[in-house]
Tab-separated table of C-alpha atoms in Angstrom:
chain	number	residue	atom	x	y	z
A	18	UNK	CA	0.057	0.169	-0.245
A	19	UNK	CA	1.351	3.854	-0.681
A	20	UNK	CA	1.031	6.015	1.510
A	21	UNK	CA	1.829	10.317	2.138
A	22	UNK	CA	4.835	11.165	1.248
A	23	UNK	CA	6.873	12.601	4.277
A	24	UNK	CA	6.367	16.149	5.457
A	25	UNK	CA	7.670	19.715	3.821
A	26	UNK	CA	7.995	23.284	4.573
A	27	UNK	CA	6.235	25.601	1.613
A	28	UNK	CA	9.148	26.942	-0.442
A	29	UNK	CA	6.983	30.638	-0.800
A	30	UNK	CA	3.844	31.565	0.388
A	31	UNK	CA	1.610	35.040	0.231
A	32	UNK	CA	-1.770	36.278	0.867
A	33	UNK	CA	-3.063	37.841	-2.444
A	34	UNK	CA	-6.076	39.904	-2.696
A	35	UNK	CA	-8.896	38.814	-5.471
A	36	UNK	CA	-10.924	40.956	-4.414
A	37	UNK	CA	-14.076	41.989	-2.852
A	38	UNK	CA	-12.108	42.403	0.476
A	39	UNK	CA	-11.301	38.931	0.068
A	40	UNK	CA	-7.415	38.194	0.480
A	41	UNK	CA	-6.003	34.570	-0.091
A	42	UNK	CA	-3.778	32.380	1.836
A	43	UNK	CA	-1.454	30.389	-0.451
A	44	UNK	CA	2.252	28.780	-0.839
A	45	UNK	CA	3.890	26.518	-2.845
A	46	UNK	CA	5.645	23.445	-1.811
A	47	UNK	CA	7.669	20.484	-3.647
A	48	UNK	CA	9.813	21.304	-7.103
A	49	UNK	CA	9.946	24.883	-8.176
A	50	UNK	CA	10.156	22.975	-12.048
A	51	UNK	CA	8.275	20.341	-10.932
A	52	UNK	CA	4.739	19.332	-13.017
A	53	UNK	CA	2.105	21.942	-11.105
A	54	UNK	CA	-0.612	20.865	-9.539
A	55	UNK	CA	-3.771	22.598	-7.575
A	56	UNK	CA	-4.849	20.812	-4.352
A	57	UNK	CA	-8.398	21.736	-3.937
A	58	UNK	CA	-9.414	21.611	-0.109
A	59	UNK	CA	-12.863	20.274	0.837
A	60	UNK	CA	-16.321	21.735	3.019
A	61	UNK	CA	-16.918	24.574	1.352
A	62	UNK	CA	-14.873	26.051	4.159
A	63	UNK	CA	-12.675	22.892	5.802
A	64	UNK	CA	-9.542	25.110	4.978
A	65	UNK	CA	-5.593	23.420	3.237
A	66	UNK	CA	-3.625	21.343	6.049
A	67	UNK	CA	0.189	20.110	5.735
A	68	UNK	CA	-0.613	16.857	5.684
A	69	UNK	CA	-2.404	17.498	2.228
A	70	UNK	CA	1.304	18.654	0.066
A	71	UNK	CA	2.216	15.146	0.862
A	72	UNK	CA	-0.306	13.436	-1.614
A	73	UNK	CA	2.316	14.582	-3.716
A	74	UNK	CA	5.529	13.692	-4.947
A	75	UNK	CA	7.875	16.478	-4.148
A	76	UNK	CA	10.485	15.777	-6.891
A	77	UNK	CA	8.416	15.682	-9.712
A	78	UNK	CA	5.583	18.122	-8.225
A	79	UNK	CA	5.462	22.479	-7.641
A	80	UNK	CA	2.279	22.018	-5.400
A	81	UNK	CA	0.242	24.963	-5.195
A	82	UNK	CA	-2.405	24.365	-1.528
A	83	UNK	CA	-4.725	27.865	-1.091
A	84	UNK	CA	-7.298	28.324	1.170
A	85	UNK	CA	-10.398	29.208	-0.416
A	86	UNK	CA	-12.325	32.061	0.611
A	87	UNK	CA	-13.542	32.481	4.860
A	88	UNK	CA	-11.491	29.896	5.457
A	89	UNK	CA	-7.895	28.688	6.537
A	90	UNK	CA	-5.524	31.591	7.103
A	91	UNK	CA	-7.599	33.395	4.480
A	92	UNK	CA	-9.139	36.649	4.982
A	93	UNK	CA	-11.536	37.716	5.830
A	94	UNK	CA	-12.989	34.628	8.248
A	95	UNK	CA	-16.248	33.603	8.611
A	96	UNK	CA	-15.998	33.005	11.923
A	97	UNK	CA	-16.396	36.469	12.430
A	98	UNK	CA	-20.133	37.444	12.020
A	99	UNK	CA	-20.124	40.260	9.837
A	100	UNK	CA	-18.236	38.969	7.198
A	101	UNK	CA	-19.859	39.094	3.554
A	102	UNK	CA	-20.897	35.442	2.278
A	103	UNK	CA	-23.265	36.984	-1.235
A	104	UNK	CA	-19.297	37.653	-2.707
A	105	UNK	CA	-18.313	33.796	-1.708
A	106	UNK	CA	-19.724	31.295	-4.155
A	107	UNK	CA	-18.147	27.948	-6.581
A	108	UNK	CA	-17.938	31.170	-9.250
A	109	UNK	CA	-15.983	33.446	-7.486
A	110	UNK	CA	-13.559	30.378	-6.614
A	111	UNK	CA	-13.645	29.894	-9.662
A	112	UNK	CA	-12.474	33.709	-11.008
A	113	UNK	CA	-9.980	32.974	-7.356
A	114	UNK	CA	-8.111	30.012	-8.928
A	115	UNK	CA	-7.443	31.816	-12.538
A	116	UNK	CA	-6.306	34.711	-10.968
A	117	UNK	CA	-3.993	32.776	-8.336
A	118	UNK	CA	-2.349	30.178	-11.561
A	119	UNK	CA	-2.020	33.607	-13.593
A	120	UNK	CA	-0.159	35.482	-10.228
A	121	UNK	CA	1.883	31.872	-10.348
A	122	UNK	CA	2.727	32.315	-13.781
A	123	UNK	CA	0.960	28.868	-14.327
A	124	UNK	CA	0.359	27.938	-17.584
A	125	UNK	CA	-1.284	24.784	-17.027
A	126	UNK	CA	-1.792	22.927	-13.935
A	127	UNK	CA	-3.352	19.163	-12.722
A	128	UNK	CA	-7.029	19.306	-10.383
A	129	UNK	CA	-6.487	17.141	-7.092
A	130	UNK	CA	-10.181	17.883	-4.994
A	131	UNK	CA	-11.704	15.902	-2.900
A	132	UNK	CA	-15.315	16.224	-1.570
A	133	UNK	CA	-16.656	19.959	-2.418
A	134	UNK	CA	-13.185	20.061	-3.510
A	135	UNK	CA	-14.427	18.085	-6.565
A	136	UNK	CA	-16.973	20.089	-7.259
A	137	UNK	CA	-14.542	22.958	-7.361
A	138	UNK	CA	-12.579	21.022	-10.038
A	139	UNK	CA	-15.336	20.103	-12.540
A	140	UNK	CA	-16.232	23.814	-11.535
A	141	UNK	CA	-13.679	24.918	-12.856
A	142	UNK	CA	-12.359	22.375	-15.457
A	143	UNK	CA	-15.330	23.390	-17.507
A	144	UNK	CA	-15.281	26.602	-17.763
A	145	UNK	CA	-11.435	26.704	-18.397
A	146	UNK	CA	-10.607	23.418	-19.360
A	147	UNK	CA	-7.263	24.708	-21.903
A	148	UNK	CA	-6.076	25.426	-18.452
A	149	UNK	CA	-6.172	21.402	-16.914
A	150	UNK	CA	-3.414	18.973	-17.426
A	151	UNK	CA	-5.129	15.951	-15.751
A	152	UNK	CA	-8.361	15.038	-12.967
A	153	UNK	CA	-7.999	13.381	-9.595
A	154	UNK	CA	-11.602	13.215	-7.682
A	155	UNK	CA	-11.705	11.748	-4.350
A	156	UNK	CA	-15.064	11.406	-2.689
A	157	UNK	CA	-16.899	12.525	-5.744
A	158	UNK	CA	-19.748	15.419	-5.435
A	159	UNK	CA	-21.837	17.205	-8.114
A	160	UNK	CA	-24.019	18.936	-5.464
A	161	UNK	CA	-27.127	17.962	-6.796
A	162	UNK	CA	-29.956	18.322	-4.764
A	163	UNK	CA	-30.786	14.656	-4.196
A	164	UNK	CA	-27.011	14.614	-2.626
A	165	UNK	CA	-27.519	17.543	-0.457
A	166	UNK	CA	-30.452	16.108	0.847
A	167	UNK	CA	-28.912	12.829	1.752
A	168	UNK	CA	-26.388	14.394	4.244
A	169	UNK	CA	-28.910	16.775	5.414
A	170	UNK	CA	-32.934	15.715	4.806
A	171	UNK	CA	-32.614	12.673	6.460
A	172	UNK	CA	-31.099	9.724	4.168
A	173	UNK	CA	-26.942	9.362	5.906
A	174	UNK	CA	-29.308	9.330	9.550
A	175	UNK	CA	-30.646	5.725	8.937
A	176	UNK	CA	-27.065	4.570	8.957
A	177	UNK	CA	-25.761	7.100	12.268
A	178	UNK	CA	-29.155	7.464	13.833
A	179	UNK	CA	-27.311	8.504	17.032
A	180	UNK	CA	-24.670	11.502	15.013
A	181	UNK	CA	-27.883	12.448	13.839
A	182	UNK	CA	-29.911	13.265	17.110
A	183	UNK	CA	-26.906	15.721	18.131
A	184	UNK	CA	-27.345	16.861	14.330
A	185	UNK	CA	-30.814	17.768	15.156
A	186	UNK	CA	-30.350	18.601	18.659
A	187	UNK	CA	-30.258	22.699	18.497
A	188	UNK	CA	-33.175	22.785	15.771
A	189	UNK	CA	-36.253	22.887	17.415
A	190	UNK	CA	-38.496	19.943	17.923
A	191	UNK	CA	-41.649	21.594	16.012
A	192	UNK	CA	-39.051	22.429	12.786
A	193	UNK	CA	-37.426	19.204	12.998
A	194	UNK	CA	-39.719	17.787	9.773
A	195	UNK	CA	-38.715	21.034	7.994
A	196	UNK	CA	-36.679	21.751	5.865
A	197	UNK	CA	-33.616	21.591	7.630
A	198	UNK	CA	-30.861	24.176	5.691
A	199	UNK	CA	-33.240	26.732	5.846
A	200	UNK	CA	-33.256	25.820	9.703
A	201	UNK	CA	-30.083	26.250	10.015
A	202	UNK	CA	-29.059	28.789	8.382
A	203	UNK	CA	-31.443	31.420	11.201
A	204	UNK	CA	-29.307	29.514	13.765
A	205	UNK	CA	-25.843	29.715	12.430
A	206	UNK	CA	-26.223	33.481	11.583
A	207	UNK	CA	-28.031	34.377	15.129
A	208	UNK	CA	-26.295	37.023	16.069
A	209	UNK	CA	-25.932	35.396	19.636
A	210	UNK	CA	-23.502	33.017	20.497
A	211	UNK	CA	-24.940	31.023	22.868
A	212	UNK	CA	-27.643	30.216	19.684
A	213	UNK	CA	-25.284	30.334	16.768
A	214	UNK	CA	-21.820	28.451	18.669
A	215	UNK	CA	-24.409	25.349	19.398
A	216	UNK	CA	-25.527	25.105	16.189
A	217	UNK	CA	-21.739	25.412	14.785
A	218	UNK	CA	-20.899	22.412	16.457
A	219	UNK	CA	-23.821	20.442	15.934
A	220	UNK	CA	-23.566	20.924	11.871
A	221	UNK	CA	-19.443	20.595	11.738
A	222	UNK	CA	-19.729	17.488	14.158
A	223	UNK	CA	-21.744	15.672	12.321
A	224	UNK	CA	-19.761	16.219	9.274
A	225	UNK	CA	-17.041	15.243	11.810
A	226	UNK	CA	-18.443	11.705	13.295
A	227	UNK	CA	-19.649	10.588	9.534
A	228	UNK	CA	-16.117	11.411	7.373
A	229	UNK	CA	-14.516	7.863	8.288
A	230	UNK	CA	-15.742	4.850	8.086
A	231	UNK	CA	-14.813	3.758	11.441
A	232	UNK	CA	-15.522	7.297	13.094
A	233	UNK	CA	-12.514	8.333	15.519
A	234	UNK	CA	-12.611	10.861	18.599
A	235	UNK	CA	-9.444	12.653	17.392
A	236	UNK	CA	-11.288	13.803	13.804
A	237	UNK	CA	-14.583	14.475	15.913
A	238	UNK	CA	-12.385	16.307	18.347
A	239	UNK	CA	-11.083	18.488	14.875
A	240	UNK	CA	-14.534	19.529	13.360
A	241	UNK	CA	-15.683	20.927	17.067
A	242	UNK	CA	-13.164	23.544	17.430
A	243	UNK	CA	-14.970	26.781	17.624
A	244	UNK	CA	-13.825	29.136	15.373
A	245	UNK	CA	-13.209	25.916	12.411
A	246	UNK	CA	-16.897	24.688	13.414
A	247	UNK	CA	-18.214	28.352	13.340
A	248	UNK	CA	-17.012	28.806	9.449
A	249	UNK	CA	-17.045	25.686	8.203
A	250	UNK	CA	-20.578	25.217	9.205
A	251	UNK	CA	-21.270	28.918	7.901
A	252	UNK	CA	-19.897	28.196	4.651
A	253	UNK	CA	-21.307	24.930	3.860
A	254	UNK	CA	-24.737	26.241	4.521
A	255	UNK	CA	-24.746	29.461	2.613
A	256	UNK	CA	-23.424	27.348	-0.525
A	257	UNK	CA	-25.595	23.247	0.255
A	258	UNK	CA	-28.999	26.041	0.544
A	259	UNK	CA	-28.131	27.897	-2.943
A	260	UNK	CA	-27.366	24.453	-4.814
A	261	UNK	CA	-23.653	25.843	-5.299
A	262	UNK	CA	-25.246	28.505	-7.858
A	263	UNK	CA	-24.951	25.447	-10.212
A	264	UNK	CA	-28.890	24.649	-11.956
A	265	UNK	CA	-30.179	21.240	-11.667
A	266	UNK	CA	-27.210	18.981	-12.837
A	267	UNK	CA	-25.251	21.278	-14.937
A	268	UNK	CA	-21.948	19.774	-13.821
A	269	UNK	CA	-22.695	15.455	-14.681
A	270	UNK	CA	-24.407	17.697	-18.157
A	271	UNK	CA	-20.935	19.775	-19.185
A	272	UNK	CA	-18.781	16.436	-18.606
A	273	UNK	CA	-18.521	16.351	-22.321
A	274	UNK	CA	-16.238	19.535	-21.503
A	275	UNK	CA	-13.520	17.349	-19.950
A	276	UNK	CA	-12.899	15.150	-23.247
A	277	UNK	CA	-9.011	14.204	-23.776
A	278	UNK	CA	-8.481	15.192	-19.772
A	279	UNK	CA	-7.356	12.343	-18.065
A	280	UNK	CA	-9.232	11.441	-14.729
A	281	UNK	CA	-9.499	9.366	-12.152
A	282	UNK	CA	-11.790	9.223	-9.889
A	283	UNK	CA	-11.952	7.434	-6.117
A	284	UNK	CA	-14.208	6.754	-4.448
A	285	UNK	CA	-14.968	4.796	-1.222
A	286	UNK	CA	-18.218	1.976	-1.194
A	287	UNK	CA	-19.510	2.901	1.730
A	288	UNK	CA	-19.176	6.763	1.959
A	289	UNK	CA	-21.738	8.772	3.805
A	290	UNK	CA	-21.053	11.870	3.096
A	291	UNK	CA	-20.787	11.493	-0.584
A	292	UNK	CA	-22.577	7.883	-1.905
A	293	UNK	CA	-20.440	6.757	-4.530
A	294	UNK	CA	-23.659	6.320	-6.756
A	295	UNK	CA	-22.044	10.714	-7.816
A	296	UNK	CA	-19.007	8.813	-8.923
A	297	UNK	CA	-20.437	6.005	-10.858
A	298	UNK	CA	-23.068	8.451	-13.088
A	299	UNK	CA	-19.668	10.630	-13.064
A	300	UNK	CA	-18.233	8.267	-14.599
A	301	UNK	CA	-20.981	6.988	-17.377
A	302	UNK	CA	-20.199	10.503	-18.829
A	303	UNK	CA	-16.473	11.837	-18.136
A	304	UNK	CA	-14.681	11.099	-21.809
A	305	UNK	CA	-12.095	8.512	-20.722
A	306	UNK	CA	-12.550	8.271	-16.659
A	307	UNK	CA	-11.001	5.909	-13.997
A	308	UNK	CA	-13.567	5.068	-11.751
A	309	UNK	CA	-11.310	2.938	-8.790
A	310	UNK	CA	-14.229	2.298	-6.164
A	311	UNK	CA	-12.659	0.980	-2.621
A	312	UNK	CA	-14.725	-1.302	-1.064
A	313	UNK	CA	-13.348	-1.132	2.204
A	314	UNK	CA	-13.465	2.644	2.887
A	315	UNK	CA	-15.718	5.922	3.523
A	316	UNK	CA	-15.540	9.820	2.434
A	317	UNK	CA	-11.649	10.154	3.894
A	318	UNK	CA	-8.791	10.638	1.278
A	319	UNK	CA	-6.924	8.988	4.324
A	320	UNK	CA	-8.145	5.982	4.732
A	321	UNK	CA	-5.412	2.785	3.525
A	322	UNK	CA	-7.208	2.195	0.569
A	323	UNK	CA	-8.149	5.380	-0.218
A	324	UNK	CA	-4.636	7.314	0.126
A	325	UNK	CA	-2.799	3.883	-2.263
A	326	UNK	CA	-5.131	4.656	-5.197
A	327	UNK	CA	-4.902	8.705	-5.104
A	328	UNK	CA	-0.778	8.083	-4.825
A	329	UNK	CA	-0.395	5.825	-7.579
A	330	UNK	CA	-2.307	8.305	-9.421
A	331	UNK	CA	-0.409	11.674	-8.565
A	332	UNK	CA	2.483	8.991	-9.188
A	333	UNK	CA	1.434	7.551	-12.929
A	334	UNK	CA	0.495	11.641	-14.295
A	335	UNK	CA	3.556	12.746	-12.800
A	336	UNK	CA	5.606	10.036	-14.966
A	337	UNK	CA	8.205	11.318	-16.933
A	338	UNK	CA	8.158	14.889	-15.783
A	339	UNK	CA	11.192	16.571	-17.133
A	340	UNK	CA	10.220	20.269	-15.980
A	341	UNK	CA	8.373	21.014	-18.817
A	342	UNK	CA	8.020	24.022	-17.473
A	343	UNK	CA	9.866	26.304	-19.963
A	344	UNK	CA	12.699	26.654	-17.022
A	345	UNK	CA	16.092	26.033	-17.733
A	346	UNK	CA	17.631	23.404	-14.985
A	347	UNK	CA	20.178	26.339	-14.303
A	348	UNK	CA	16.431	28.685	-13.401
A	349	UNK	CA	15.253	25.752	-11.877
A	350	UNK	CA	18.029	25.767	-9.254
A	351	UNK	CA	18.147	29.396	-8.303
A	352	UNK	CA	14.237	29.651	-7.961
A	353	UNK	CA	14.634	26.857	-5.670
A	354	UNK	CA	17.611	28.725	-3.307
A	355	UNK	CA	16.081	31.596	-3.466
A	356	UNK	CA	12.228	29.670	-2.022
A	357	UNK	CA	13.948	27.378	0.811
A	358	UNK	CA	12.152	27.796	4.124
A	359	UNK	CA	12.752	26.305	7.930
A	360	UNK	CA	15.443	23.563	8.198
A	361	UNK	CA	15.812	23.412	4.654
A	362	UNK	CA	17.168	27.185	4.453
A	363	UNK	CA	19.474	26.243	7.531
A	364	UNK	CA	20.824	23.117	6.179
A	365	UNK	CA	21.640	24.650	2.804
A	366	UNK	CA	23.029	27.986	3.908
A	367	UNK	CA	24.977	26.193	6.438
A	368	UNK	CA	26.744	24.146	3.892
A	369	UNK	CA	27.422	25.870	1.286
A	370	UNK	CA	28.560	29.260	3.625
A	371	UNK	CA	25.522	31.134	2.607
A	372	UNK	CA	26.102	30.481	-1.617
A	373	UNK	CA	22.511	28.797	-1.480
A	374	UNK	CA	20.623	30.634	0.636
A	375	UNK	CA	21.538	34.230	1.720
A	376	UNK	CA	20.058	35.691	-1.418
A	377	UNK	CA	16.376	34.179	-0.357
A	378	UNK	CA	15.104	36.183	-2.849
A	379	UNK	CA	16.505	38.984	-5.522
A	380	UNK	CA	17.801	42.005	-2.970
A	381	UNK	CA	16.952	39.795	0.605
A	382	UNK	CA	19.378	38.579	2.408
A	383	UNK	CA	19.271	36.150	5.117
A	384	UNK	CA	21.719	35.129	7.896
A	385	UNK	CA	21.247	32.341	10.148
A	386	UNK	CA	20.544	32.956	13.839
A	387	UNK	CA	21.539	30.136	17.242
A	388	UNK	CA	19.526	30.628	20.091
A	389	UNK	CA	19.762	28.916	23.636
A	390	UNK	CA	15.934	27.144	23.393
A	391	UNK	CA	14.670	28.744	26.352
A	392	UNK	CA	13.202	25.268	28.026
A	393	UNK	CA	15.563	22.766	26.570
A	394	UNK	CA	18.615	24.377	26.408
A	395	UNK	CA	18.962	23.260	23.034
A	396	UNK	CA	20.522	24.946	19.613
A	397	UNK	CA	17.789	26.194	17.913
A	398	UNK	CA	18.700	28.115	14.127
A	399	UNK	CA	16.053	29.996	12.198
A	400	UNK	CA	16.862	32.247	8.691
A	401	UNK	CA	16.084	35.332	8.871
A	402	UNK	CA	16.133	38.182	6.943
A	403	UNK	CA	19.314	41.343	7.807
A	404	UNK	CA	20.470	44.237	6.829
A	405	UNK	CA	23.999	45.347	8.076
A	406	UNK	CA	24.014	48.478	9.935
A	407	UNK	CA	27.149	50.015	10.784
A	408	UNK	CA	28.748	46.686	11.053
A	409	UNK	CA	25.671	44.711	12.613
A	410	UNK	CA	23.272	42.686	11.404
A	411	UNK	CA	19.861	44.099	12.149
A	412	UNK	CA	16.804	41.323	12.271
A	413	UNK	CA	12.648	41.855	12.718
A	414	UNK	CA	10.609	39.315	15.000
A	415	UNK	CA	7.569	39.790	13.376
A	416	UNK	CA	5.483	36.192	13.052
A	417	UNK	CA	3.842	37.897	9.892
A	418	UNK	CA	1.997	39.719	12.184
A	419	UNK	CA	1.040	37.478	14.613
A	420	UNK	CA	-0.059	38.621	17.804
A	421	UNK	CA	2.542	36.993	20.028
A	422	UNK	CA	6.518	36.983	19.088
A	423	UNK	CA	8.112	34.190	17.612
A	424	UNK	CA	10.263	31.500	19.508
A	425	UNK	CA	13.631	32.986	18.885
A	426	UNK	CA	12.623	36.268	20.263
A	427	UNK	CA	11.291	34.633	23.248
A	428	UNK	CA	15.369	32.862	22.950
A	429	UNK	CA	17.182	35.371	23.037
A	430	UNK	CA	14.937	37.148	25.469
A	431	UNK	CA	16.541	34.855	28.106
A	432	UNK	CA	19.756	34.603	26.843
A	433	UNK	CA	20.797	37.346	24.945
A	434	UNK	CA	24.402	35.612	23.198
A	435	UNK	CA	23.892	34.680	20.052
A	436	UNK	CA	25.462	32.524	17.040
A	437	UNK	CA	24.976	34.138	13.740
A	438	UNK	CA	26.237	33.260	10.247
A	439	UNK	CA	26.369	35.957	7.617
A	440	UNK	CA	27.466	34.162	4.102
A	441	UNK	CA	30.798	32.505	5.673
A	442	UNK	CA	31.589	34.414	8.806
A	443	UNK	CA	30.298	33.055	11.523
A	444	UNK	CA	30.267	35.152	14.879
A	445	UNK	CA	29.203	35.703	18.578
A	446	UNK	CA	26.729	38.406	19.652
A	447	UNK	CA	25.034	39.730	22.311
A	448	UNK	CA	20.815	40.655	20.871
A	449	UNK	CA	19.157	43.604	22.314
A	450	UNK	CA	16.217	45.348	21.374
A	451	UNK	CA	16.152	48.744	19.165
A	452	UNK	CA	13.737	51.786	20.436
A	453	UNK	CA	12.345	55.080	19.810
A	454	UNK	CA	14.550	56.853	16.366
A	455	UNK	CA	16.694	54.226	16.777
A	456	UNK	CA	13.563	51.339	15.682
A	457	UNK	CA	12.127	53.295	13.407
A	458	UNK	CA	15.214	54.040	11.365
A	459	UNK	CA	16.414	50.733	11.489
A	460	UNK	CA	12.538	49.508	10.427
A	461	UNK	CA	12.406	51.613	7.726
A	462	UNK	CA	16.060	49.910	5.998
A	463	UNK	CA	14.238	46.285	7.093
A	464	UNK	CA	10.921	47.389	5.760
A	465	UNK	CA	12.904	48.662	2.429
A	466	UNK	CA	14.319	45.340	1.760
A	467	UNK	CA	10.137	43.504	3.145
A	468	UNK	CA	7.951	45.758	2.791
A	469	UNK	CA	5.998	43.292	4.249
A	470	UNK	CA	6.589	44.110	7.502
A	471	UNK	CA	4.051	46.993	7.450
A	472	UNK	CA	1.623	45.624	6.605
A	473	UNK	CA	2.453	42.745	10.040
A	474	UNK	CA	2.350	46.048	12.184
A	475	UNK	CA	-1.200	46.590	11.093
A	476	UNK	CA	-2.328	43.191	11.662
A	477	UNK	CA	-1.638	43.087	15.234
A	478	UNK	CA	-1.316	45.648	18.624
A	479	UNK	CA	1.950	44.419	19.416
A	480	UNK	CA	5.228	47.005	18.572
A	481	UNK	CA	7.430	44.882	16.291
A	482	UNK	CA	10.692	43.950	17.795
A	483	UNK	CA	13.581	45.141	15.495
A	484	UNK	CA	17.199	43.709	17.230
A	485	UNK	CA	20.471	44.823	16.930
A	486	UNK	CA	22.721	41.521	16.876
A	487	UNK	CA	26.409	43.394	18.336
A	488	UNK	CA	29.635	41.503	17.735
A	489	UNK	CA	30.799	40.358	20.531
């Protein structure tokens, strides 16, 4: 059985404004010169995770993940009560994908989508077939009325009666025989947290309790996290009430537009969330589709048989890829160098005395900082953007504008004696935090190199520290 590839960090990430006040979080992993693939998460409103990166061979794929409008790390987040859902529809997301593809300089890409992600993949591919190389779809859905009614109209309740009773708990008894999507719409949009909070948890738990062939408590607990639950419940309810803004059977009827695009459908036989009938019906009209029916699986992507077929498909589609991205091998190497992240950045920097890794992006130099862990006493190393000021490196403790300081800054507050490497120059330094006019001057100097620091400061109430590393 094939399993997930090893853990990996992004080599690049960012926030893309897509209009209507929405900004998408995106990241790229794997090989910058590899075969482009876009991962489309479920929900809608589920968000992408680090485990999703591992569905693709990082040596052969350029892996693009993003959080769709209103969820994950994208902003605004639908756990906030005043978010405008009228600008969050299937067709807004299709447009967002096109903006992301163009922003990342990708001509054509493979689409990998599960559950709601399969709906979005089909909607995008039928709109822009010339931009799609292959489709890998799991837990297949098309958001037809019968699919939505199965999950939220009582069909799936026949298999999970205990979980269904918990789903009904927030619903007034007299309305339990009515349109539950409309009832939940009222509950989820009620201004009182004592109303919308329990409703969101009940909605999200229903999915968490039905997603696995054998329900698992840790999965249910993840779906019951309040902020996640409120966002996914509001977004899903919004989409399902409107039928995804799709005409009846639109994605089934439009499948002929995908002729010539290889497609693999991986479906759990006992999938309660998106029953197998949709994958079967789509395979009958989708030209050249391969249907892989997994006899001992439910809805989740990481059940053994399902995962094996997904990895088999992505491996097969990557076979023979030789960097047909238009980049020369030298250009690919330069792109890899400037987009290193995390431990890999530190490792390659130290191995090459900064020849690889010092110039993280064009005009953006980095150093390696070594601090003592404040709890463990062990060396902790970080690659950080710097500027030189009178012979001393200066760095910024931004953490992307988070509300708390990065770990390395807390370490040097505890022990200000640190190790520094700039190119091949390795030395000991004493760290101090700049204040007043000095901080303002140095901030301007660092922000000229990395303008996002100004955006980070706007996101947080804390004054982001500027740290001078004075040679000892």
